Amino acid sequence: MQSVVGDLKHEVTQLPMPTVGVLALQGAFNAHAQALRQLNVDVREVRLPQDLDGVDGVVLPGGESTTMSQLLLTSGVFEVLTQRVEDGLPVMGTCAGLILLAKRVLDARPDQVSCSVLDVTVRRNGYGRQIDSFEADIAVTGLETPLTAVFIRAPIIEEVGSGVEVIAQHNGVPVAVASQNVLAASFHPELTNDVRFHELFLHMISSGSIVRNDR
Amino acid sequence: MRVKRGLAEMLKGGVIMDVVTPEQAKIAEDAGACAVMALERVPADIRRDGGVARMSDPEMIEGIQAMVSIPVMAKVRIGHFVEAQILEALGVDFIDESEVLTPADETHHIDKFNFSVPFVCGATNLGEALRRISEGACMIRSKGEAGTGNIVEAVRHLRSIIGDIRRITQADSAELFDWAKKLQAPLPLVQEVAELGWLPVPMFCAGGIATPADAALAMQLGAEAVFVGSGIFKSDDPAPRARAIVEATTHFRDASILAKVSRGLGAPMTGIAMDEINQRYAERGW
């Protein structure tokens, strides 16, 4: 299988400033917005369906997936978001955001929704409670040096479907994955000052596909 | 520290609800709470009953942990580091060193760096907030006046903290020494606030929130999330009120949504005016 991430250094900087929506119903949306602004992205907070108009990509942050699930439904964002992502809108999900993208979620509330666009099985709070939260330096495909990954009551990726590439592992367990227009991690790249994971997402937006074009 | 502060980051934009039974915890989770605070009596009842208020029974906390999948917080008395050790052993996700319980130490707060579980502490002004952060608090909540259903004190504390942050960002480097002296706070933290234009940890609002409008007021004033104590389970109809406060906290700037969710919620908790109370919890803590 081809690598999902190419050589980002040139492509990101050449392109016009993309507009990226950050789902701002609950959670660490501000930290994502700050990381994206460092990369000269026009950031838009998404609380209502119309906030998705004209965005080039969308980020689903960490937070409580049960809370976000409910607010996605009451705000009407869920339907529009799912449609846009199914139609190919690039999306990045971290922690709870991963849960909101996964096709199969274990230990979820029965009424919890997911966009079901990423062929993985995740278990909510799979790494345990807050006292089990941790940090680790992990190698990520496409990044030259390891990334410090912060895991907070993180979901664990238990199964990965055939169309999904694992781009980072920790102790043999997948912690970041990519497939077509979806990039997802069980950790929090937004909690460090290192914005390289967000650069991967901008690469996905700018190249129209995360599959590397071997030019 | 990043791991501990990280959970506070995840709770932003959310509502943390006081619950006294597993059934209430379920109602809170169903309503969209991003965390619950497990305690034996809500502040309004502590105020009414008097006596010494202590950490909750571990069995009751475990019952709530078993009932919900969202983070579970619990309170310890100010300075009571053994209660904190017990809560850490229970695997509680966040500890609130709280003025709502009867203080155990009249001089010292807990050295929160000794724990791997994160702590939240209350503050009425910026100096108090920075002293708590210097002891290792990973989140600050404006104290308000718990158990009153009256937002006035929360507004006072938020305005005091945020107003001083704004003034500090305008101070020159020499003035920061004086600010540190006036605030009785460590100079490096004062300098960090001047640099960031904000506290180095998230700041939430607590104490007196009873309606969706109260929650949105706290958010518009600059709080990053809200704690609701007696306001939900001391109202006529807790579940719809809890849902409405969750909606209001997310859509805090959208008056048409606030109008929609504020309708038909039944009576809020009665509440009490400040001159009717004889014990101000906010004065506890040093």
Short mmCIF file of C-alpha atoms in Angstrom, two decimals:
data_model
loop_
_atom_site.label_atom_id
_atom_site.label_comp_id
_atom_site.label_asym_id
_atom_site.label_seq_id
_atom_site.Cartn_x
_atom_site.Cartn_y
_atom_site.Cartn_z
CA MET A 1 0.00 0.00 0.00
CA GLN A 2 1.16 3.49 -0.76
CA SER A 3 2.07 5.78 2.07
CA VAL A 4 -0.70 8.20 2.90
CA VAL A 5 1.57 11.09 3.62
CA GLY A 6 3.90 12.62 1.15
CA ASP A 7 6.67 15.12 1.48
CA LEU A 8 4.80 18.04 2.98
CA LYS A 9 7.46 20.66 3.18
CA HIS A 10 6.68 22.45 -0.09
CA GLU A 11 3.07 21.79 -0.80
CA VAL A 12 1.49 23.31 2.28
CA THR A 13 3.21 26.66 2.08
CA GLN A 14 2.52 27.22 -1.63
CA LEU A 15 -1.24 27.04 -1.46
CA PRO A 16 -3.75 29.77 -0.63
CA MET A 17 -4.86 29.90 2.97
CA PRO A 18 -7.43 27.13 3.54
CA THR A 19 -10.50 27.61 5.72
CA VAL A 20 -10.77 24.88 8.31
CA GLY A 21 -13.79 24.39 10.55
CA VAL A 22 -13.20 23.24 14.11
CA LEU A 23 -16.21 21.59 15.75
CA ALA A 24 -16.77 23.83 18.78
CA LEU A 25 -19.66 22.13 20.55
CA GLN A 26 -17.53 21.03 23.51
CA GLY A 27 -13.93 20.08 24.21
CA ALA A 28 -10.42 21.16 23.20
CA PHE A 29 -11.49 23.13 20.12
CA ASN A 30 -9.53 26.20 21.12
CA ALA A 31 -6.24 24.29 21.27
CA HIS A 32 -6.84 23.00 17.72
CA ALA A 33 -7.73 26.49 16.53
CA GLN A 34 -4.48 27.85 17.97
CA ALA A 35 -2.40 25.13 16.29
CA LEU A 36 -4.09 25.79 12.94
CA ARG A 37 -3.66 29.55 13.23
CA GLN A 38 0.07 29.01 13.73
CA LEU A 39 -0.03 27.40 10.28
CA ASN A 40 -1.79 30.43 8.78
CA VAL A 41 -5.12 28.69 8.47
CA ASP A 42 -8.38 30.64 8.48
CA VAL A 43 -10.17 28.92 11.38
CA ARG A 44 -13.91 28.83 11.81
CA GLU A 45 -15.69 27.54 14.91
CA VAL A 46 -18.50 25.18 13.96
CA ARG A 47 -21.60 25.15 16.17
CA LEU A 48 -24.36 25.20 13.55
CA PRO A 49 -24.80 23.50 10.15
CA GLN A 50 -24.23 26.72 8.19
CA ASP A 51 -20.80 27.13 9.82
CA LEU A 52 -19.65 24.29 7.55
CA ASP A 53 -20.43 26.27 4.39
CA GLY A 54 -17.29 26.74 2.36
CA VAL A 55 -14.82 25.03 4.68
CA ASP A 56 -11.95 23.09 3.09
CA GLY A 57 -11.62 20.69 5.99
CA VAL A 58 -12.98 20.08 9.46
CA VAL A 59 -11.44 19.07 12.79
CA LEU A 60 -13.30 17.07 15.42
CA PRO A 61 -11.49 17.77 18.70
CA GLY A 62 -11.10 15.84 21.92
CA GLY A 63 -13.67 16.25 24.66
CA GLU A 64 -16.55 14.07 25.78
CA SER A 65 -17.94 12.10 22.84
CA THR A 66 -21.26 11.57 24.63
CA THR A 67 -21.73 15.33 25.06
CA MET A 68 -20.63 16.10 21.51
CA SER A 69 -22.87 13.37 20.11
CA GLN A 70 -25.92 14.92 21.74
CA LEU A 71 -25.02 18.46 20.66
CA LEU A 72 -24.32 17.25 17.11
CA LEU A 73 -27.91 16.03 16.94
CA THR A 74 -29.65 19.00 18.57
CA SER A 75 -27.67 21.54 16.51
CA GLY A 76 -28.35 19.75 13.22
CA VAL A 77 -24.60 19.65 12.51
CA PHE A 78 -24.51 15.84 12.49
CA GLU A 79 -26.47 15.34 9.29
CA VAL A 80 -24.63 18.02 7.31
CA LEU A 81 -21.21 17.02 8.65
CA THR A 82 -21.72 13.34 7.83
CA GLN A 83 -22.88 14.19 4.32
CA ARG A 84 -19.93 16.51 3.69
CA VAL A 85 -17.40 13.97 4.98
CA GLU A 86 -19.00 11.17 2.95
CA ASP A 87 -18.69 13.46 -0.07
CA GLY A 88 -14.95 13.74 0.55
CA LEU A 89 -14.45 16.73 2.86
CA PRO A 90 -11.11 16.15 4.63
CA VAL A 91 -11.64 15.52 8.34
CA MET A 92 -9.28 15.10 11.27
CA GLY A 93 -10.47 13.57 14.53
CA THR A 94 -8.50 13.36 17.74
CA CYS A 95 -9.51 11.28 20.77
CA ALA A 96 -13.29 11.87 21.06
CA GLY A 97 -13.09 13.06 17.44
CA LEU A 98 -11.78 9.62 16.46
CA ILE A 99 -14.78 8.06 18.20
CA LEU A 100 -17.12 10.33 16.21
CA LEU A 101 -15.61 9.01 12.96
CA ALA A 102 -15.28 5.30 13.74
CA LYS A 103 -17.56 2.69 12.17
CA ARG A 104 -17.57 0.59 15.34
CA VAL A 105 -17.48 2.01 18.87
CA LEU A 106 -17.33 -0.24 21.93
CA ASP A 107 -18.41 0.87 25.43
CA ALA A 108 -20.39 3.71 23.89
CA ARG A 109 -23.74 4.91 25.06
CA PRO A 110 -26.48 3.24 22.97
CA ASP A 111 -27.76 6.61 21.72
CA GLN A 112 -24.30 7.85 20.72
CA VAL A 113 -23.86 8.80 17.06
CA SER A 114 -20.87 8.49 14.76
CA CYS A 115 -20.27 9.67 11.20
CA SER A 116 -19.13 6.07 10.49
CA VAL A 117 -16.58 7.01 7.84
CA LEU A 118 -13.47 5.34 9.27
CA ASP A 119 -13.25 1.56 9.14
CA VAL A 120 -11.87 0.97 12.63
CA THR A 121 -13.12 -0.42 15.92
CA VAL A 122 -12.43 1.80 18.92
CA ARG A 123 -13.14 1.28 22.58
CA ARG A 124 -14.07 4.39 24.57
CA ASN A 125 -11.73 5.07 27.51
CA GLY A 126 -9.80 2.00 26.36
CA TYR A 127 -6.64 3.23 28.06
CA GLY A 128 -8.46 3.76 31.36
CA ARG A 129 -9.21 6.66 33.66
CA GLN A 130 -7.30 9.91 34.11
CA ILE A 131 -4.71 8.29 36.40
CA ASP A 132 -3.80 6.06 33.42
CA SER A 133 -3.33 9.05 31.08
CA PHE A 134 0.23 9.41 29.74
CA GLU A 135 2.63 10.95 27.25
CA ALA A 136 4.85 9.09 24.78
CA ASP A 137 7.18 9.92 21.90
CA ILE A 138 5.96 8.07 18.83
CA ALA A 139 7.14 7.72 15.25
CA VAL A 140 4.59 8.92 12.68
CA THR A 141 4.77 8.05 9.00
CA GLY A 142 5.79 11.15 7.09
CA LEU A 143 7.42 12.91 10.07
CA GLU A 144 11.21 12.83 10.32
CA THR A 145 11.45 12.82 14.11
CA PRO A 146 9.12 11.40 16.77
CA LEU A 147 6.07 13.32 17.92
CA THR A 148 5.16 13.74 21.59
CA ALA A 149 1.69 12.28 21.90
CA VAL A 150 -0.52 13.08 24.89
CA PHE A 151 -3.12 10.43 25.75
CA ILE A 152 -5.99 11.61 27.99
CA ARG A 153 -8.58 8.96 28.96
CA ALA A 154 -7.92 7.88 25.42
CA PRO A 155 -9.94 5.51 23.24
CA ILE A 156 -8.02 2.46 22.02
CA ILE A 157 -8.06 1.35 18.40
CA GLU A 158 -8.77 -2.38 18.51
CA GLU A 159 -9.27 -3.23 14.83
CA VAL A 160 -8.28 -1.56 11.59
CA GLY A 161 -10.08 -2.28 8.31
CA SER A 162 -8.26 -3.05 5.06
CA GLY A 163 -8.62 0.42 3.56
CA VAL A 164 -7.10 2.13 6.57
CA GLU A 165 -3.39 2.77 6.94
CA VAL A 166 -1.82 2.80 10.39
CA ILE A 167 0.55 5.77 10.48
CA ALA A 168 1.63 5.54 14.13
CA GLN A 169 1.74 2.88 16.82
CA HIS A 170 2.48 2.77 20.51
CA ASN A 171 3.51 -0.57 22.03
CA GLY A 172 2.26 -2.28 18.89
CA VAL A 173 -1.20 -0.68 19.11
CA PRO A 174 -2.33 1.69 16.34
CA VAL A 175 -2.67 5.26 17.63
CA ALA A 176 -2.98 7.21 14.38
CA VAL A 177 -4.65 6.11 11.17
CA ALA A 178 -5.55 7.54 7.78
CA SER A 179 -7.91 6.53 5.01
CA GLN A 180 -8.89 8.59 1.97
CA ASN A 181 -10.11 11.91 3.42
CA VAL A 182 -9.94 10.89 7.08
CA LEU A 183 -7.03 11.39 9.50
CA ALA A 184 -7.50 10.30 13.10
CA ALA A 185 -5.53 9.81 16.30
CA SER A 186 -6.32 8.45 19.73
CA PHE A 187 -3.95 11.05 21.23
CA HIS A 188 -3.94 14.87 21.36
CA PRO A 189 -1.56 16.55 18.90
CA GLU A 190 -3.17 19.88 19.88
CA LEU A 191 -1.81 19.79 23.45
CA THR A 192 1.84 20.33 22.50
CA ASN A 193 3.47 23.20 20.62
CA ASP A 194 4.42 20.81 17.83
CA VAL A 195 2.09 21.44 14.89
CA ARG A 196 3.42 18.76 12.53
CA PHE A 197 0.38 16.51 12.87
CA HIS A 198 -1.82 19.44 11.84
CA GLU A 199 0.54 19.94 8.90
CA LEU A 200 -0.23 16.39 7.82
CA PHE A 201 -3.90 17.33 7.78
CA LEU A 202 -3.24 20.47 5.74
CA HIS A 203 -1.37 18.26 3.30
CA MET A 204 -4.44 16.10 3.02
CA ILE A 205 -6.53 19.20 2.29
CA SER A 206 -4.12 20.67 -0.25
CA SER A 207 -3.41 17.49 -2.21
CA GLY A 208 -7.09 16.57 -2.44
CA SER A 209 -6.25 13.09 -1.26
CA ILE A 210 -4.03 11.76 1.45
CA VAL A 211 -2.64 9.12 -0.89
CA ARG A 212 0.73 10.36 -1.95
CA ASN A 213 1.08 11.47 -5.54
CA ASP A 214 4.48 10.28 -6.61
CA ARG A 215 5.15 13.20 -8.89
CA MET B 1 1.73 18.54 34.00
CA ARG B 2 0.60 18.51 30.37
CA VAL B 3 -1.27 15.26 30.96
CA LYS B 4 -2.94 16.69 34.07
CA ARG B 5 -3.87 20.01 32.48
CA GLY B 6 -4.95 18.13 29.37
CA LEU B 7 -8.11 16.76 30.96
CA ALA B 8 -9.12 20.30 31.99
CA GLU B 9 -8.70 21.25 28.33
CA MET B 10 -11.08 18.42 27.31
CA LEU B 11 -13.81 19.68 29.66
CA LYS B 12 -13.94 23.15 28.10
CA GLY B 13 -17.24 24.31 26.70
CA GLY B 14 -19.01 21.76 28.86
CA VAL B 15 -21.14 21.51 31.99
CA ILE B 16 -19.97 19.68 35.11
CA MET B 17 -22.93 18.71 37.26
CA ASP B 18 -23.11 18.01 41.01
CA VAL B 19 -24.75 14.64 41.69
CA VAL B 20 -25.44 12.80 44.93
CA THR B 21 -26.62 9.40 43.63
CA PRO B 22 -25.83 7.10 40.68
CA GLU B 23 -29.34 7.83 39.36
CA GLN B 24 -28.64 11.56 39.27
CA ALA B 25 -25.28 10.84 37.60
CA LYS B 26 -27.16 8.97 34.86
CA ILE B 27 -29.56 11.87 34.38
CA ALA B 28 -26.57 14.21 34.12
CA GLU B 29 -24.81 12.03 31.54
CA ASP B 30 -28.05 11.63 29.59
CA ALA B 31 -28.39 15.41 29.55
CA GLY B 32 -24.92 15.86 28.05
CA ALA B 33 -22.78 16.70 31.10
CA CYS B 34 -19.07 16.49 30.25
CA ALA B 35 -18.32 15.31 33.81
CA VAL B 36 -20.06 14.82 37.14
CA MET B 37 -19.05 15.93 40.63
CA ALA B 38 -19.88 13.19 43.12
CA LEU B 39 -20.80 14.51 46.54
CA GLU B 40 -22.97 13.54 49.49
CA ARG B 41 -25.07 16.68 49.68
CA VAL B 42 -25.43 19.47 47.15
CA PRO B 43 -24.24 22.85 48.50
CA ALA B 44 -27.80 24.09 49.12
CA ASP B 45 -28.34 21.17 51.53
CA ILE B 46 -24.94 21.62 53.19
CA ARG B 47 -25.94 25.24 53.77
CA ARG B 48 -29.32 24.23 55.21
CA ASP B 49 -28.09 21.35 57.39
CA GLY B 50 -24.91 22.92 58.73
CA GLY B 51 -22.37 20.72 60.55
CA VAL B 52 -19.06 19.53 59.12
CA ALA B 53 -19.10 18.70 55.42
CA ARG B 54 -16.51 16.07 54.41
CA MET B 55 -15.34 13.96 51.47
CA SER B 56 -18.03 11.57 50.20
CA ASP B 57 -18.25 7.90 51.10
CA PRO B 58 -16.00 5.91 48.69
CA GLU B 59 -18.82 3.43 48.14
CA MET B 60 -21.06 6.20 46.86
CA ILE B 61 -18.29 7.49 44.56
CA GLU B 62 -17.70 3.98 43.21
CA GLY B 63 -21.41 3.62 42.56
CA ILE B 64 -21.31 6.74 40.42
CA GLN B 65 -18.12 5.63 38.64
CA ALA B 66 -19.85 2.37 37.76
CA MET B 67 -22.93 4.17 36.43
CA VAL B 68 -21.38 6.64 33.97
CA SER B 69 -18.61 6.68 31.37
CA ILE B 70 -17.82 10.41 31.61
CA PRO B 71 -15.16 11.73 34.03
CA VAL B 72 -16.06 11.61 37.72
CA MET B 73 -14.81 14.36 40.03
CA ALA B 74 -15.07 14.53 43.80
CA LYS B 75 -14.42 17.10 46.52
CA VAL B 76 -11.96 17.15 49.41
CA ARG B 77 -11.74 19.63 52.26
CA ILE B 78 -9.20 22.42 51.84
CA GLY B 79 -5.85 21.14 53.13
CA HIS B 80 -7.08 17.55 53.69
CA PHE B 81 -4.44 15.72 51.69
CA VAL B 82 -5.43 12.33 53.05
CA GLU B 83 -8.93 12.65 51.64
CA ALA B 84 -7.16 13.45 48.36
CA GLN B 85 -4.97 10.35 48.66
CA ILE B 86 -8.13 8.28 49.11
CA LEU B 87 -9.82 9.81 46.07
CA GLU B 88 -6.69 9.22 43.99
CA ALA B 89 -6.69 5.57 45.09
CA LEU B 90 -10.33 5.32 43.96
CA GLY B 91 -9.33 6.47 40.48
CA VAL B 92 -11.34 9.68 40.59
CA ASP B 93 -10.54 11.72 37.44
CA PHE B 94 -10.33 15.19 39.02
CA ILE B 95 -10.22 16.39 42.64
CA ASP B 96 -11.90 19.62 43.73
CA GLU B 97 -10.21 21.10 46.79
CA SER B 98 -13.37 22.88 47.73
CA GLU B 99 -14.48 25.65 50.05
CA VAL B 100 -17.96 24.11 50.00
CA LEU B 101 -16.68 21.45 52.41
CA THR B 102 -15.52 22.46 55.88
CA PRO B 103 -11.80 23.39 55.71
CA ALA B 104 -9.36 21.00 57.39
CA ASP B 105 -6.41 23.40 57.46
CA GLU B 106 -6.70 27.13 58.05
CA THR B 107 -3.28 27.97 56.62
CA HIS B 108 -2.22 25.43 54.03
CA HIS B 109 -3.82 24.16 50.89
CA ILE B 110 -2.81 20.73 49.58
CA ASP B 111 0.54 20.45 47.79
CA LYS B 112 -1.05 19.29 44.58
CA PHE B 113 2.25 18.46 42.88
CA ASN B 114 2.36 15.34 45.06
CA PHE B 115 -0.53 13.81 43.12
CA SER B 116 -0.88 12.40 39.62
CA VAL B 117 -4.60 13.16 39.58
CA PRO B 118 -5.33 16.77 38.56
CA PHE B 119 -6.88 19.29 40.98
CA VAL B 120 -9.31 22.17 40.52
CA CYS B 121 -9.46 24.95 43.12
CA GLY B 122 -11.73 27.91 43.61
CA ALA B 123 -10.65 31.55 43.49
CA THR B 124 -12.31 34.89 44.13
CA ASN B 125 -9.52 37.02 42.67
CA LEU B 126 -6.40 36.71 40.53
CA GLY B 127 -3.97 36.48 43.47
CA GLU B 128 -5.89 33.54 44.92
CA ALA B 129 -6.00 31.86 41.48
CA LEU B 130 -2.24 32.20 41.02
CA ARG B 131 -1.49 30.92 44.53
CA ARG B 132 -3.54 27.81 43.78
CA ILE B 133 -1.75 27.36 40.45
CA SER B 134 1.60 27.74 42.25
CA GLU B 135 0.52 24.81 44.47
CA GLY B 136 -0.20 22.70 41.39
CA ALA B 137 -3.87 23.31 40.55
CA CYS B 138 -4.58 22.39 36.91
CA MET B 139 -7.85 24.27 36.67
CA ILE B 140 -9.29 27.31 38.42
CA ARG B 141 -12.98 27.88 38.97
CA SER B 142 -14.35 31.19 40.08
CA LYS B 143 -15.95 30.44 43.45
CA GLY B 144 -19.21 32.31 43.31
CA GLU B 145 -21.37 31.48 46.31
CA ALA B 146 -22.33 27.82 46.18
CA GLY B 147 -25.81 26.69 47.11
CA THR B 148 -27.45 30.07 46.67
CA GLY B 149 -28.75 29.88 43.10
CA ASN B 150 -27.57 33.49 42.92
CA ILE B 151 -25.09 34.37 40.18
CA VAL B 152 -24.00 37.72 41.62
CA GLU B 153 -20.88 36.44 43.41
CA ALA B 154 -19.73 34.40 40.40
CA VAL B 155 -19.99 37.53 38.29
CA ARG B 156 -18.02 39.52 40.86
CA HIS B 157 -15.24 36.91 40.96
CA LEU B 158 -15.04 36.44 37.19
CA ARG B 159 -14.91 40.19 36.64
CA SER B 160 -12.24 40.59 39.29
CA ILE B 161 -10.00 37.84 37.89
CA ILE B 162 -10.43 38.71 34.22
CA GLY B 163 -10.27 42.46 34.84
CA ASP B 164 -6.93 42.10 36.60
CA ILE B 165 -5.63 39.84 33.81
CA ARG B 166 -6.51 42.59 31.32
CA ARG B 167 -4.76 45.22 33.44
CA ILE B 168 -1.65 43.06 33.81
CA THR B 169 -1.32 42.64 30.06
CA GLN B 170 -0.98 46.46 29.89
CA ALA B 171 1.67 46.67 32.63
CA ASP B 172 5.34 47.14 31.81
CA SER B 173 7.97 44.76 33.17
CA ALA B 174 8.76 46.92 36.21
CA GLU B 175 5.10 47.16 37.17
CA LEU B 176 4.83 43.36 37.20
CA PHE B 177 6.97 43.23 40.36
CA ASP B 178 4.44 45.45 42.09
CA TRP B 179 1.57 43.35 40.75
CA ALA B 180 3.20 40.22 42.20
CA LYS B 181 3.49 41.97 45.57
CA LYS B 182 -0.10 43.24 45.51
CA LEU B 183 -1.52 39.90 44.39
CA GLN B 184 0.69 37.95 46.83
CA ALA B 185 1.47 35.64 43.95
CA PRO B 186 4.75 34.30 42.53
CA LEU B 187 6.38 36.72 40.07
CA PRO B 188 6.99 34.09 37.33
CA LEU B 189 3.26 33.31 37.25
CA VAL B 190 2.39 37.02 37.07
CA GLN B 191 4.83 37.37 34.17
CA GLU B 192 3.27 34.34 32.49
CA VAL B 193 -0.20 35.88 32.78
CA ALA B 194 1.11 39.13 31.26
CA GLU B 195 2.58 37.15 28.38
CA LEU B 196 -0.41 34.85 27.75
CA GLY B 197 -3.18 37.35 28.49
CA TRP B 198 -4.82 34.49 30.38
CA LEU B 199 -4.18 32.07 33.23
CA PRO B 200 -1.76 29.25 32.41
CA VAL B 201 -4.61 26.79 33.17
CA PRO B 202 -8.28 26.77 32.11
CA MET B 203 -10.72 28.85 34.16
CA PHE B 204 -14.27 27.63 34.68
CA CYS B 205 -17.15 29.24 36.60
CA ALA B 206 -18.94 27.78 39.63
CA GLY B 207 -21.32 28.87 42.35
CA GLY B 208 -24.82 30.18 41.76
CA ILE B 209 -25.66 29.04 38.22
CA ALA B 210 -29.37 28.15 38.12
CA THR B 211 -30.56 28.91 34.57
CA PRO B 212 -29.36 28.58 30.96
CA ALA B 213 -28.98 32.37 30.92
CA ASP B 214 -26.70 32.22 33.98
CA ALA B 215 -24.46 29.69 32.21
CA ALA B 216 -24.29 31.83 29.07
CA LEU B 217 -23.55 34.92 31.17
CA ALA B 218 -20.57 33.18 32.77
CA MET B 219 -19.35 32.07 29.33
CA GLN B 220 -19.74 35.51 27.78
CA LEU B 221 -17.83 37.03 30.69
CA GLY B 222 -14.95 34.71 29.81
CA ALA B 223 -15.40 31.44 31.72
CA GLU B 224 -14.37 28.42 29.63
CA ALA B 225 -16.94 25.98 31.06
CA VAL B 226 -19.36 25.86 33.98
CA PHE B 227 -20.01 23.86 37.12
CA VAL B 228 -23.65 23.60 38.16
CA GLY B 229 -24.25 22.45 41.70
CA SER B 230 -27.61 22.77 43.37
CA GLY B 231 -29.06 24.55 40.32
CA ILE B 232 -30.09 21.36 38.55
CA PHE B 233 -31.24 18.88 41.15
CA LYS B 234 -32.84 21.54 43.36
CA SER B 235 -35.04 22.70 40.48
CA ASP B 236 -38.55 21.42 39.70
CA ASP B 237 -37.61 19.34 36.69
CA PRO B 238 -33.87 18.50 36.60
CA ALA B 239 -33.48 16.61 33.29
CA PRO B 240 -34.79 19.27 30.86
CA ARG B 241 -33.04 22.03 32.82
CA ALA B 242 -29.75 20.10 32.65
CA ARG B 243 -30.12 19.66 28.88
CA ALA B 244 -30.97 23.34 28.45
CA ILE B 245 -27.90 24.44 30.41
CA VAL B 246 -25.72 22.17 28.23
CA GLU B 247 -27.16 23.77 25.08
CA ALA B 248 -26.76 27.27 26.52
CA THR B 249 -23.12 26.66 27.41
CA THR B 250 -22.30 25.60 23.84
CA HIS B 251 -24.38 28.27 22.09
CA PHE B 252 -23.64 30.95 24.68
CA ARG B 253 -23.51 33.84 22.21
CA ASP B 254 -26.63 32.85 20.23
CA ALA B 255 -29.56 34.67 21.88
CA SER B 256 -32.18 32.98 19.70
CA ILE B 257 -31.00 29.54 20.83
CA LEU B 258 -30.84 30.78 24.43
CA ALA B 259 -34.44 31.97 24.13
CA LYS B 260 -35.49 28.63 22.71
CA VAL B 261 -33.85 26.47 25.37
CA SER B 262 -34.95 28.70 28.28
CA ARG B 263 -38.64 28.03 27.62
CA GLY B 264 -40.88 25.89 29.81
CA LEU B 265 -38.29 24.54 32.21
CA GLY B 266 -40.45 24.81 35.33
CA ALA B 267 -39.27 26.64 38.41
CA PRO B 268 -35.53 27.03 39.00
CA MET B 269 -34.20 26.57 42.53
CA THR B 270 -35.58 29.30 44.76
CA GLY B 271 -32.23 30.80 45.60
CA ILE B 272 -31.19 33.20 48.32
CA ALA B 273 -29.96 36.77 48.37
CA MET B 274 -26.48 37.46 49.72
CA ASP B 275 -27.71 39.41 52.76
CA GLU B 276 -29.81 36.40 53.82
CA ILE B 277 -26.81 34.09 54.32
CA ASN B 278 -24.64 33.90 57.40
CA GLN B 279 -21.76 31.82 56.06
CA ARG B 280 -19.96 32.80 52.88
CA TYR B 281 -18.13 29.74 51.56
CA ALA B 282 -16.11 31.95 49.20
CA GLU B 283 -14.26 33.41 52.20
CA ARG B 284 -12.78 29.99 52.95
CA GLY B 285 -9.36 29.46 51.37
CA TRP B 286 -6.25 31.61 51.70
#
